[in-house]
Amino acid sequence: MSFSPFRVKVPGSSANLGPGFDSIGMALNCYLTLYFEPSSCWEITVGGKHAGQVSRDEDNLIVRVIRDVSREQGVFLPPFKLHIENDIPVARGLGSSAAAIVAGLMAADHLLGMNWSRKELLRRATLLEGHPDNVGASLFGGVVIASWDGRQVEAVACEPPDMPVMTVIPEQSLLTQTARRALPDQYPRDDAVLASSRANLLVAALFLKQWDLLKTAMQDAFHQPYRETLIPGLKESLNEATAHGAYGIALSGAGPTMVAFVNDWMELERFFRRLFYELNVPVRMEKMFPAEKGAAVELTATEKHSKFI
């Protein structure tokens, strides 16, 4: 089996946006891009702003996903050269693993001629990731509201806010498993009701573009309060950023990155610089924008693949 060179491009994402725990995600304009070429032997190379933590070996998550699909389907997987350009920060709560899963499934679908629907791709990605928020946003783009019961997944996408997003990225990493262990096994009824109402308000604000509601709608009672001890500055940021130029702010996924919808960039940037200077916590701030388009595959000419020259 041979194939023509192709590219897979997948956006990163921010999950939860506060109270939308494991159910709301938003695509961001930081990308994982894969370049495939036919070859007589396997080869993996890595580049991009965040290449350092991406494996060049066969344990690479993208390659594992592709090979698992090949074995499951009983379809021969041709050898290929793969160049990975990764501009998504790793282990920072910006959907790097979800993007890798979606990219691997999209590549497998194309390489093996599976012709899966987007819903089937979402189901498979959710099975691998364990929740649909990040993978849904990476797959569809925009803001995705999804529900997963362990067997079936449903998702609705809406146009994302047309405004900059400030990402406040601590130098420390935080594994999702560590952040999840901080959560309780049971919740008081009042907390559960409040979290549900905030998530409902968040969905309404996003669909109706009523950004003044984000200050309240992005406040969470389900996971953020339990993760404050893991992330220096999180409590202060959640409590104060909306008084300093943010429409709303939330922990991005499991963290440690925070994301804020920005009303006044300069004021918000001054607030964060002052806060983390006083806490002696190194962070970097990046301006991102919601990404309207999700994962895509396109054929590429061999001569464009300067990565392999």
PDB file of C-alpha atoms in Angstrom:
ATOM      1  CA  MET A   1       0.000   0.000   0.000  1.00  0.00           C
ATOM      2  CA  SER A   2       1.371   3.384  -1.000  1.00  0.00           C
ATOM      3  CA  PHE A   3       0.113   6.872  -0.313  1.00  0.00           C
ATOM      4  CA  SER A   4       0.703  10.448  -1.333  1.00  0.00           C
ATOM      5  CA  PRO A   5       2.363  12.854   1.116  1.00  0.00           C
ATOM      6  CA  PHE A   6      -0.126  14.542   3.398  1.00  0.00           C
ATOM      7  CA  ARG A   7      -0.396  16.823   6.402  1.00  0.00           C
ATOM      8  CA  VAL A   8      -2.564  16.630   9.522  1.00  0.00           C
ATOM      9  CA  LYS A   9      -3.089  19.860  11.464  1.00  0.00           C
ATOM     10  CA  VAL A  10      -4.806  19.838  14.865  1.00  0.00           C
ATOM     11  CA  PRO A  11      -5.420  22.766  17.234  1.00  0.00           C
ATOM     12  CA  GLY A  12      -4.702  22.679  20.942  1.00  0.00           C
ATOM     13  CA  SER A  13      -7.497  23.324  23.380  1.00  0.00           C
ATOM     14  CA  SER A  14      -8.589  24.553  26.771  1.00  0.00           C
ATOM     15  CA  ALA A  15     -11.036  22.347  28.643  1.00  0.00           C
ATOM     16  CA  ASN A  16     -13.676  23.064  31.275  1.00  0.00           C
ATOM     17  CA  LEU A  17     -13.569  26.899  31.025  1.00  0.00           C
ATOM     18  CA  GLY A  18     -14.403  26.754  34.718  1.00  0.00           C
ATOM     19  CA  PRO A  19     -17.521  24.738  35.522  1.00  0.00           C
ATOM     20  CA  GLY A  20     -17.785  22.697  32.301  1.00  0.00           C
ATOM     21  CA  PHE A  21     -15.841  19.838  33.854  1.00  0.00           C
ATOM     22  CA  ASP A  22     -15.024  17.122  31.287  1.00  0.00           C
ATOM     23  CA  SER A  23     -17.739  18.495  28.999  1.00  0.00           C
ATOM     24  CA  ILE A  24     -16.803  21.920  27.562  1.00  0.00           C
ATOM     25  CA  GLY A  25     -13.710  22.631  25.494  1.00  0.00           C
ATOM     26  CA  MET A  26     -12.459  25.416  23.241  1.00  0.00           C
ATOM     27  CA  ALA A  27      -9.949  25.103  20.413  1.00  0.00           C
ATOM     28  CA  LEU A  28      -6.946  27.456  20.499  1.00  0.00           C
ATOM     29  CA  ASN A  29      -4.627  28.636  17.747  1.00  0.00           C
ATOM     30  CA  CYS A  30      -1.615  26.632  18.877  1.00  0.00           C
ATOM     31  CA  TYR A  31      -1.141  23.591  16.670  1.00  0.00           C
ATOM     32  CA  LEU A  32       0.221  20.094  16.336  1.00  0.00           C
ATOM     33  CA  THR A  33       1.099  19.460  12.689  1.00  0.00           C
ATOM     34  CA  LEU A  34       2.144  16.113  11.224  1.00  0.00           C
ATOM     35  CA  TYR A  35       3.858  15.643   7.861  1.00  0.00           C
ATOM     36  CA  PHE A  36       3.741  12.145   6.356  1.00  0.00           C
ATOM     37  CA  GLU A  37       5.761  10.782   3.438  1.00  0.00           C
ATOM     38  CA  PRO A  38       5.986   7.224   2.119  1.00  0.00           C
ATOM     39  CA  SER A  39       9.272   5.514   2.894  1.00  0.00           C
ATOM     40  CA  SER A  40      10.946   2.121   2.893  1.00  0.00           C
ATOM     41  CA  CYS A  41      11.725   2.497   6.612  1.00  0.00           C
ATOM     42  CA  TRP A  42      10.259   4.202   9.678  1.00  0.00           C
ATOM     43  CA  GLU A  43      11.560   7.637  10.641  1.00  0.00           C
ATOM     44  CA  ILE A  44      10.305  10.175  13.191  1.00  0.00           C
ATOM     45  CA  THR A  45      11.624  13.713  13.517  1.00  0.00           C
ATOM     46  CA  VAL A  46      10.356  16.476  15.769  1.00  0.00           C
ATOM     47  CA  GLY A  47      10.401  20.271  15.629  1.00  0.00           C
ATOM     48  CA  GLY A  48       8.357  23.256  16.736  1.00  0.00           C
ATOM     49  CA  LYS A  49       8.271  25.548  19.772  1.00  0.00           C
ATOM     50  CA  HIS A  50       7.588  22.663  22.150  1.00  0.00           C
ATOM     51  CA  ALA A  51       9.495  19.793  20.587  1.00  0.00           C
ATOM     52  CA  GLY A  52      11.535  18.881  23.655  1.00  0.00           C
ATOM     53  CA  GLN A  53       9.043  16.579  25.358  1.00  0.00           C
ATOM     54  CA  VAL A  54       7.801  14.817  22.227  1.00  0.00           C
ATOM     55  CA  SER A  55       9.128  11.272  21.824  1.00  0.00           C
ATOM     56  CA  ARG A  56      11.040  10.393  18.670  1.00  0.00           C
ATOM     57  CA  ASP A  57      10.695   6.670  19.360  1.00  0.00           C
ATOM     58  CA  GLU A  58       7.992   4.100  18.711  1.00  0.00           C
ATOM     59  CA  ASP A  59       6.370   4.890  22.075  1.00  0.00           C
ATOM     60  CA  ASN A  60       5.236   8.215  20.591  1.00  0.00           C
ATOM     61  CA  LEU A  61       1.499   8.542  21.309  1.00  0.00           C
ATOM     62  CA  ILE A  62       0.670   9.466  17.717  1.00  0.00           C
ATOM     63  CA  VAL A  63       2.438   6.397  16.341  1.00  0.00           C
ATOM     64  CA  ARG A  64       0.879   4.146  18.989  1.00  0.00           C
ATOM     65  CA  VAL A  65      -2.603   5.325  18.021  1.00  0.00           C
ATOM     66  CA  ILE A  66      -1.954   4.693  14.309  1.00  0.00           C
ATOM     67  CA  ARG A  67      -0.507   1.224  14.923  1.00  0.00           C
ATOM     68  CA  ASP A  68      -3.327   0.246  17.295  1.00  0.00           C
ATOM     69  CA  VAL A  69      -5.893   1.140  14.623  1.00  0.00           C
ATOM     70  CA  SER A  70      -3.950  -0.873  12.048  1.00  0.00           C
ATOM     71  CA  ARG A  71      -3.897  -3.948  14.297  1.00  0.00           C
ATOM     72  CA  GLU A  72      -7.559  -3.575  15.238  1.00  0.00           C
ATOM     73  CA  GLN A  73      -8.653  -3.326  11.622  1.00  0.00           C
ATOM     74  CA  GLY A  74      -6.247  -5.970  10.334  1.00  0.00           C
ATOM     75  CA  VAL A  75      -5.008  -3.549   7.677  1.00  0.00           C
ATOM     76  CA  PHE A  76      -1.365  -3.346   6.604  1.00  0.00           C
ATOM     77  CA  LEU A  77       0.331  -0.157   7.771  1.00  0.00           C
ATOM     78  CA  PRO A  78       2.896   1.068   5.259  1.00  0.00           C
ATOM     79  CA  PRO A  79       6.158   2.479   6.633  1.00  0.00           C
ATOM     80  CA  PHE A  80       6.423   6.224   6.578  1.00  0.00           C
ATOM     81  CA  LYS A  81       8.501   9.220   7.464  1.00  0.00           C
ATOM     82  CA  LEU A  82       6.759  11.374  10.051  1.00  0.00           C
ATOM     83  CA  HIS A  83       7.797  14.878  10.973  1.00  0.00           C
ATOM     84  CA  ILE A  84       6.025  16.371  13.993  1.00  0.00           C
ATOM     85  CA  GLU A  85       5.813  20.131  14.463  1.00  0.00           C
ATOM     86  CA  ASN A  86       4.542  20.729  17.989  1.00  0.00           C
ATOM     87  CA  ASP A  87       3.586  24.242  19.091  1.00  0.00           C
ATOM     88  CA  ILE A  88       1.345  23.105  21.969  1.00  0.00           C
ATOM     89  CA  PRO A  89       2.919  23.278  25.438  1.00  0.00           C
ATOM     90  CA  VAL A  90       3.188  19.778  26.945  1.00  0.00           C
ATOM     91  CA  ALA A  91       1.709  18.933  30.384  1.00  0.00           C
ATOM     92  CA  ARG A  92       0.379  22.476  30.793  1.00  0.00           C
ATOM     93  CA  GLY A  93      -3.357  21.912  30.397  1.00  0.00           C
ATOM     94  CA  LEU A  94      -3.591  22.982  26.755  1.00  0.00           C
ATOM     95  CA  GLY A  95      -4.644  19.686  25.236  1.00  0.00           C
ATOM     96  CA  SER A  96      -1.339  18.292  23.973  1.00  0.00           C
ATOM     97  CA  SER A  97      -2.295  14.643  24.515  1.00  0.00           C
ATOM     98  CA  ALA A  98      -5.789  15.165  23.091  1.00  0.00           C
ATOM     99  CA  ALA A  99      -4.312  16.778  19.975  1.00  0.00           C
ATOM    100  CA  ALA A 100      -1.926  13.828  19.595  1.00  0.00           C
ATOM    101  CA  ILE A 101      -4.816  11.352  19.864  1.00  0.00           C
ATOM    102  CA  VAL A 102      -6.937  13.236  17.333  1.00  0.00           C
ATOM    103  CA  ALA A 103      -3.956  13.614  14.992  1.00  0.00           C
ATOM    104  CA  GLY A 104      -3.166   9.903  15.235  1.00  0.00           C
ATOM    105  CA  LEU A 105      -6.764   8.906  14.492  1.00  0.00           C
ATOM    106  CA  MET A 106      -7.046  11.351  11.587  1.00  0.00           C
ATOM    107  CA  ALA A 107      -3.778  10.029  10.136  1.00  0.00           C
ATOM    108  CA  ALA A 108      -4.841   6.397  10.587  1.00  0.00           C
ATOM    109  CA  ASP A 109      -8.190   7.110   8.963  1.00  0.00           C
ATOM    110  CA  HIS A 110      -6.426   8.623   5.955  1.00  0.00           C
ATOM    111  CA  LEU A 111      -3.593   6.085   5.702  1.00  0.00           C
ATOM    112  CA  LEU A 112      -5.800   3.019   6.063  1.00  0.00           C
ATOM    113  CA  GLY A 113      -8.835   4.306   4.133  1.00  0.00           C
ATOM    114  CA  MET A 114     -11.284   3.884   7.002  1.00  0.00           C
ATOM    115  CA  ASN A 115     -13.581   6.790   5.989  1.00  0.00           C
ATOM    116  CA  TRP A 116     -14.747   7.342   9.555  1.00  0.00           C
ATOM    117  CA  SER A 117     -17.324  10.017  10.271  1.00  0.00           C
ATOM    118  CA  ARG A 118     -16.428  12.860  12.616  1.00  0.00           C
ATOM    119  CA  LYS A 119     -18.707  11.319  15.230  1.00  0.00           C
ATOM    120  CA  GLU A 120     -16.842   8.010  15.032  1.00  0.00           C
ATOM    121  CA  LEU A 121     -13.535   9.835  15.294  1.00  0.00           C
ATOM    122  CA  LEU A 122     -14.888  11.646  18.364  1.00  0.00           C
ATOM    123  CA  ARG A 123     -16.040   8.377  19.935  1.00  0.00           C
ATOM    124  CA  ARG A 124     -12.670   6.755  19.420  1.00  0.00           C
ATOM    125  CA  ALA A 125     -10.779   9.806  20.641  1.00  0.00           C
ATOM    126  CA  THR A 126     -12.956  10.005  23.748  1.00  0.00           C
ATOM    127  CA  LEU A 127     -12.357   6.327  24.527  1.00  0.00           C
ATOM    128  CA  LEU A 128      -8.611   6.961  24.408  1.00  0.00           C
ATOM    129  CA  GLU A 129      -8.624  10.286  26.273  1.00  0.00           C
ATOM    130  CA  GLY A 130     -11.334   9.393  28.790  1.00  0.00           C
ATOM    131  CA  HIS A 131     -13.383  12.562  28.321  1.00  0.00           C
ATOM    132  CA  PRO A 132     -14.634  14.447  25.248  1.00  0.00           C
ATOM    133  CA  ASP A 133     -13.884  18.108  25.980  1.00  0.00           C
ATOM    134  CA  ASN A 134     -10.322  18.503  24.659  1.00  0.00           C
ATOM    135  CA  VAL A 135     -10.615  15.966  21.844  1.00  0.00           C
ATOM    136  CA  GLY A 136     -13.957  17.438  20.777  1.00  0.00           C
ATOM    137  CA  ALA A 137     -12.521  20.942  20.555  1.00  0.00           C
ATOM    138  CA  SER A 138      -9.455  19.728  18.641  1.00  0.00           C
ATOM    139  CA  LEU A 139     -11.582  17.724  16.243  1.00  0.00           C
ATOM    140  CA  PHE A 140     -14.382  20.231  15.539  1.00  0.00           C
ATOM    141  CA  GLY A 141     -12.854  23.610  16.408  1.00  0.00           C
ATOM    142  CA  GLY A 142     -14.709  26.428  18.148  1.00  0.00           C
ATOM    143  CA  VAL A 143     -16.367  25.752  21.484  1.00  0.00           C
ATOM    144  CA  VAL A 144     -17.648  22.207  21.958  1.00  0.00           C
ATOM    145  CA  ILE A 145     -20.202  21.085  24.547  1.00  0.00           C
ATOM    146  CA  ALA A 146     -20.162  17.295  24.866  1.00  0.00           C
ATOM    147  CA  SER A 147     -21.602  14.463  26.927  1.00  0.00           C
ATOM    148  CA  TRP A 148     -20.034  11.019  27.405  1.00  0.00           C
ATOM    149  CA  ASP A 149     -21.547   8.127  29.357  1.00  0.00           C
ATOM    150  CA  GLY A 150     -18.729   5.655  28.769  1.00  0.00           C
ATOM    151  CA  ARG A 151     -20.373   4.239  25.632  1.00  0.00           C
ATOM    152  CA  GLN A 152     -21.885   7.031  23.560  1.00  0.00           C
ATOM    153  CA  VAL A 153     -20.780  10.595  22.984  1.00  0.00           C
ATOM    154  CA  GLU A 154     -22.800  13.558  21.764  1.00  0.00           C
ATOM    155  CA  ALA A 155     -21.344  16.957  20.972  1.00  0.00           C
ATOM    156  CA  VAL A 156     -22.468  20.377  19.778  1.00  0.00           C
ATOM    157  CA  ALA A 157     -20.068  23.002  18.472  1.00  0.00           C
ATOM    158  CA  CYS A 158     -20.630  26.748  18.467  1.00  0.00           C
ATOM    159  CA  GLU A 159     -18.694  29.708  17.151  1.00  0.00           C
ATOM    160  CA  PRO A 160     -16.014  30.737  19.640  1.00  0.00           C
ATOM    161  CA  PRO A 161     -15.696  34.207  21.206  1.00  0.00           C
ATOM    162  CA  ASP A 162     -14.046  36.716  18.892  1.00  0.00           C
ATOM    163  CA  MET A 163     -11.568  38.061  21.418  1.00  0.00           C
ATOM    164  CA  PRO A 164      -8.025  37.390  22.575  1.00  0.00           C
ATOM    165  CA  VAL A 165      -7.326  34.781  25.200  1.00  0.00           C
ATOM    166  CA  MET A 166      -4.492  35.320  27.651  1.00  0.00           C
ATOM    167  CA  THR A 167      -2.772  32.106  28.643  1.00  0.00           C
ATOM    168  CA  VAL A 168      -0.768  32.332  31.853  1.00  0.00           C
ATOM    169  CA  ILE A 169       1.618  29.394  31.728  1.00  0.00           C
ATOM    170  CA  PRO A 170       3.670  28.498  34.830  1.00  0.00           C
ATOM    171  CA  GLU A 171       7.080  26.964  34.253  1.00  0.00           C
ATOM    172  CA  GLN A 172       6.055  23.959  36.351  1.00  0.00           C
ATOM    173  CA  SER A 173       4.269  21.054  34.712  1.00  0.00           C
ATOM    174  CA  LEU A 174       1.272  19.299  36.235  1.00  0.00           C
ATOM    175  CA  LEU A 175       0.196  15.820  35.220  1.00  0.00           C
ATOM    176  CA  THR A 176      -3.528  15.295  34.783  1.00  0.00           C
ATOM    177  CA  GLN A 177      -3.392  12.250  37.053  1.00  0.00           C
ATOM    178  CA  THR A 178      -1.970  14.382  39.886  1.00  0.00           C
ATOM    179  CA  ALA A 179      -4.623  17.068  39.432  1.00  0.00           C
ATOM    180  CA  ARG A 180      -7.424  14.489  39.357  1.00  0.00           C
ATOM    181  CA  ARG A 181      -6.235  12.877  42.582  1.00  0.00           C
ATOM    182  CA  ALA A 182      -6.898  16.203  44.339  1.00  0.00           C
ATOM    183  CA  LEU A 183     -10.645  15.911  43.657  1.00  0.00           C
ATOM    184  CA  PRO A 184     -13.044  14.409  46.210  1.00  0.00           C
ATOM    185  CA  ASP A 185     -14.991  11.222  45.548  1.00  0.00           C
ATOM    186  CA  GLN A 186     -18.272  12.862  46.583  1.00  0.00           C
ATOM    187  CA  TYR A 187     -19.653  16.407  46.573  1.00  0.00           C
ATOM    188  CA  PRO A 188     -22.168  18.171  48.786  1.00  0.00           C
ATOM    189  CA  ARG A 189     -25.493  18.672  47.020  1.00  0.00           C
ATOM    190  CA  ASP A 190     -25.243  22.470  47.211  1.00  0.00           C
ATOM    191  CA  ASP A 191     -21.856  22.409  45.469  1.00  0.00           C
ATOM    192  CA  ALA A 192     -23.156  20.086  42.759  1.00  0.00           C
ATOM    193  CA  VAL A 193     -26.201  22.287  42.127  1.00  0.00           C
ATOM    194  CA  LEU A 194     -24.072  25.418  41.983  1.00  0.00           C
ATOM    195  CA  ALA A 195     -21.582  23.817  39.585  1.00  0.00           C
ATOM    196  CA  SER A 196     -24.416  22.675  37.316  1.00  0.00           C
ATOM    197  CA  SER A 197     -26.040  26.118  37.277  1.00  0.00           C
ATOM    198  CA  ARG A 198     -22.735  27.806  36.450  1.00  0.00           C
ATOM    199  CA  ALA A 199     -22.106  25.392  33.580  1.00  0.00           C
ATOM    200  CA  ASN A 200     -25.591  26.082  32.232  1.00  0.00           C
ATOM    201  CA  LEU A 201     -24.988  29.823  32.438  1.00  0.00           C
ATOM    202  CA  LEU A 202     -21.615  29.420  30.711  1.00  0.00           C
ATOM    203  CA  VAL A 203     -23.183  27.598  27.759  1.00  0.00           C
ATOM    204  CA  ALA A 204     -25.858  30.281  27.447  1.00  0.00           C
ATOM    205  CA  ALA A 205     -23.269  33.084  27.607  1.00  0.00           C
ATOM    206  CA  LEU A 206     -21.132  31.448  24.906  1.00  0.00           C
ATOM    207  CA  PHE A 207     -24.041  30.813  22.522  1.00  0.00           C
ATOM    208  CA  LEU A 208     -25.615  34.238  23.072  1.00  0.00           C
ATOM    209  CA  LYS A 209     -22.243  36.072  23.177  1.00  0.00           C
ATOM    210  CA  GLN A 210     -23.103  37.810  26.442  1.00  0.00           C
ATOM    211  CA  TRP A 211     -19.553  38.298  27.674  1.00  0.00           C
ATOM    212  CA  ASP A 212     -20.600  40.236  30.761  1.00  0.00           C
ATOM    213  CA  LEU A 213     -21.920  36.930  32.134  1.00  0.00           C
ATOM    214  CA  LEU A 214     -18.513  35.224  31.962  1.00  0.00           C
ATOM    215  CA  LYS A 215     -17.362  36.676  35.291  1.00  0.00           C
ATOM    216  CA  THR A 216     -19.995  34.605  37.080  1.00  0.00           C
ATOM    217  CA  ALA A 217     -20.423  31.821  34.546  1.00  0.00           C
ATOM    218  CA  MET A 218     -16.754  30.748  34.669  1.00  0.00           C
ATOM    219  CA  GLN A 219     -16.698  30.443  38.462  1.00  0.00           C
ATOM    220  CA  ASP A 220     -16.481  26.805  39.454  1.00  0.00           C
ATOM    221  CA  ALA A 221     -17.321  24.795  42.566  1.00  0.00           C
ATOM    222  CA  PHE A 222     -16.425  21.379  41.187  1.00  0.00           C
ATOM    223  CA  HIS A 223     -12.686  21.135  40.592  1.00  0.00           C
ATOM    224  CA  GLN A 224     -10.850  24.481  40.796  1.00  0.00           C
ATOM    225  CA  PRO A 225     -11.174  24.967  44.584  1.00  0.00           C
ATOM    226  CA  TYR A 226      -9.544  21.571  45.152  1.00  0.00           C
ATOM    227  CA  ARG A 227      -6.610  22.347  42.868  1.00  0.00           C
ATOM    228  CA  GLU A 228      -5.665  25.707  44.359  1.00  0.00           C
ATOM    229  CA  THR A 229      -3.004  24.144  46.608  1.00  0.00           C
ATOM    230  CA  LEU A 230      -1.317  22.561  43.573  1.00  0.00           C
ATOM    231  CA  ILE A 231      -0.870  25.797  41.613  1.00  0.00           C
ATOM    232  CA  PRO A 232       0.656  28.906  43.208  1.00  0.00           C
ATOM    233  CA  GLY A 233      -1.302  32.016  42.270  1.00  0.00           C
ATOM    234  CA  LEU A 234      -4.406  30.183  41.105  1.00  0.00           C
ATOM    235  CA  LYS A 235      -6.603  31.327  43.989  1.00  0.00           C
ATOM    236  CA  GLU A 236      -5.552  34.961  43.658  1.00  0.00           C
ATOM    237  CA  SER A 237      -5.967  34.878  39.889  1.00  0.00           C
ATOM    238  CA  LEU A 238      -9.466  33.420  40.037  1.00  0.00           C
ATOM    239  CA  ASN A 239     -10.534  35.912  42.683  1.00  0.00           C
ATOM    240  CA  GLU A 240      -9.053  39.099  41.237  1.00  0.00           C
ATOM    241  CA  ALA A 241      -8.461  38.913  37.469  1.00  0.00           C
ATOM    242  CA  THR A 242     -11.981  40.023  36.534  1.00  0.00           C
ATOM    243  CA  ALA A 243     -11.342  43.288  38.395  1.00  0.00           C
ATOM    244  CA  HIS A 244      -8.226  43.834  36.255  1.00  0.00           C
ATOM    245  CA  GLY A 245      -9.262  43.435  32.632  1.00  0.00           C
ATOM    246  CA  ALA A 246     -10.605  39.876  32.305  1.00  0.00           C
ATOM    247  CA  TYR A 247     -14.181  39.068  31.307  1.00  0.00           C
ATOM    248  CA  GLY A 248     -13.709  35.661  32.914  1.00  0.00           C
ATOM    249  CA  ILE A 249     -10.890  33.365  33.971  1.00  0.00           C
ATOM    250  CA  ALA A 250     -10.450  29.653  34.560  1.00  0.00           C
ATOM    251  CA  LEU A 251      -7.918  26.928  35.062  1.00  0.00           C
ATOM    252  CA  SER A 252      -7.193  25.401  31.665  1.00  0.00           C
ATOM    253  CA  GLY A 253      -8.072  21.735  31.907  1.00  0.00           C
ATOM    254  CA  ALA A 254      -6.202  20.220  34.841  1.00  0.00           C
ATOM    255  CA  GLY A 255      -3.728  23.126  34.775  1.00  0.00           C
ATOM    256  CA  PRO A 256      -1.375  24.599  35.636  1.00  0.00           C
ATOM    257  CA  THR A 257      -2.130  27.077  32.807  1.00  0.00           C
ATOM    258  CA  MET A 258      -4.865  29.646  33.353  1.00  0.00           C
ATOM    259  CA  VAL A 259      -6.908  31.126  30.514  1.00  0.00           C
ATOM    260  CA  ALA A 260      -8.699  34.462  30.557  1.00  0.00           C
ATOM    261  CA  PHE A 261     -11.014  36.096  28.035  1.00  0.00           C
ATOM    262  CA  VAL A 262      -9.567  39.581  27.756  1.00  0.00           C
ATOM    263  CA  ASN A 263     -11.318  42.927  27.889  1.00  0.00           C
ATOM    264  CA  ASP A 264      -8.268  45.104  28.707  1.00  0.00           C
ATOM    265  CA  TRP A 265      -4.999  43.392  27.772  1.00  0.00           C
ATOM    266  CA  MET A 266      -2.558  45.899  29.272  1.00  0.00           C
ATOM    267  CA  GLU A 267      -4.306  46.072  32.625  1.00  0.00           C
ATOM    268  CA  LEU A 268      -4.599  42.299  32.868  1.00  0.00           C
ATOM    269  CA  GLU A 269      -0.971  41.785  31.917  1.00  0.00           C
ATOM    270  CA  ARG A 270       0.151  44.258  34.611  1.00  0.00           C
ATOM    271  CA  PHE A 271      -1.969  42.427  37.175  1.00  0.00           C
ATOM    272  CA  PHE A 272      -0.456  39.039  36.411  1.00  0.00           C
ATOM    273  CA  ARG A 273       3.109  40.350  36.257  1.00  0.00           C
ATOM    274  CA  ARG A 274       2.711  41.981  39.664  1.00  0.00           C
ATOM    275  CA  LEU A 275       1.008  38.943  41.202  1.00  0.00           C
ATOM    276  CA  PHE A 276       3.534  36.347  40.095  1.00  0.00           C
ATOM    277  CA  TYR A 277       6.485  38.643  40.820  1.00  0.00           C
ATOM    278  CA  GLU A 278       5.265  38.941  44.401  1.00  0.00           C
ATOM    279  CA  LEU A 279       4.804  35.161  44.584  1.00  0.00           C
ATOM    280  CA  ASN A 280       8.236  34.589  43.018  1.00  0.00           C
ATOM    281  CA  VAL A 281       6.640  32.188  40.536  1.00  0.00           C
ATOM    282  CA  PRO A 282       8.031  32.151  36.968  1.00  0.00           C
ATOM    283  CA  VAL A 283       5.289  32.292  34.333  1.00  0.00           C
ATOM    284  CA  ARG A 284       4.983  33.366  30.737  1.00  0.00           C
ATOM    285  CA  MET A 285       1.976  35.001  29.159  1.00  0.00           C
ATOM    286  CA  GLU A 286       0.968  34.251  25.597  1.00  0.00           C
ATOM    287  CA  LYS A 287      -1.751  35.833  23.507  1.00  0.00           C
ATOM    288  CA  MET A 288      -3.854  33.213  21.789  1.00  0.00           C
ATOM    289  CA  PHE A 289      -7.157  33.254  19.977  1.00  0.00           C
ATOM    290  CA  PRO A 290      -9.965  30.714  19.810  1.00  0.00           C
ATOM    291  CA  ALA A 291      -9.604  28.559  16.691  1.00  0.00           C
ATOM    292  CA  GLU A 292     -12.723  28.257  14.550  1.00  0.00           C
ATOM    293  CA  LYS A 293     -11.480  25.284  12.515  1.00  0.00           C
ATOM    294  CA  GLY A 294     -10.696  21.864  13.900  1.00  0.00           C
ATOM    295  CA  ALA A 295      -8.474  19.028  12.726  1.00  0.00           C
ATOM    296  CA  ALA A 296      -7.864  18.728   8.988  1.00  0.00           C
ATOM    297  CA  VAL A 297      -6.001  16.490   6.539  1.00  0.00           C
ATOM    298  CA  GLU A 298      -4.654  17.799   3.265  1.00  0.00           C
ATOM    299  CA  LEU A 299      -2.430  16.389   0.551  1.00  0.00           C
ATOM    300  CA  THR A 300       0.951  18.046   0.189  1.00  0.00           C
ATOM    301  CA  ALA A 301       3.550  18.044  -2.567  1.00  0.00           C
ATOM    302  CA  THR A 302       6.738  16.143  -1.763  1.00  0.00           C
ATOM    303  CA  GLU A 303       8.860  19.180  -2.533  1.00  0.00           C
ATOM    304  CA  LYS A 304       7.135  21.067   0.283  1.00  0.00           C
ATOM    305  CA  HIS A 305       8.527  18.639   2.836  1.00  0.00           C
ATOM    306  CA  SER A 306      11.725  20.512   3.583  1.00  0.00           C
ATOM    307  CA  LYS A 307      11.633  18.828   7.023  1.00  0.00           C
ATOM    308  CA  PHE A 308      13.058  15.672   5.419  1.00  0.00           C
ATOM    309  CA  ILE A 309      15.725  17.292   3.250  1.00  0.00           C
TER     310      ILE A 309
END
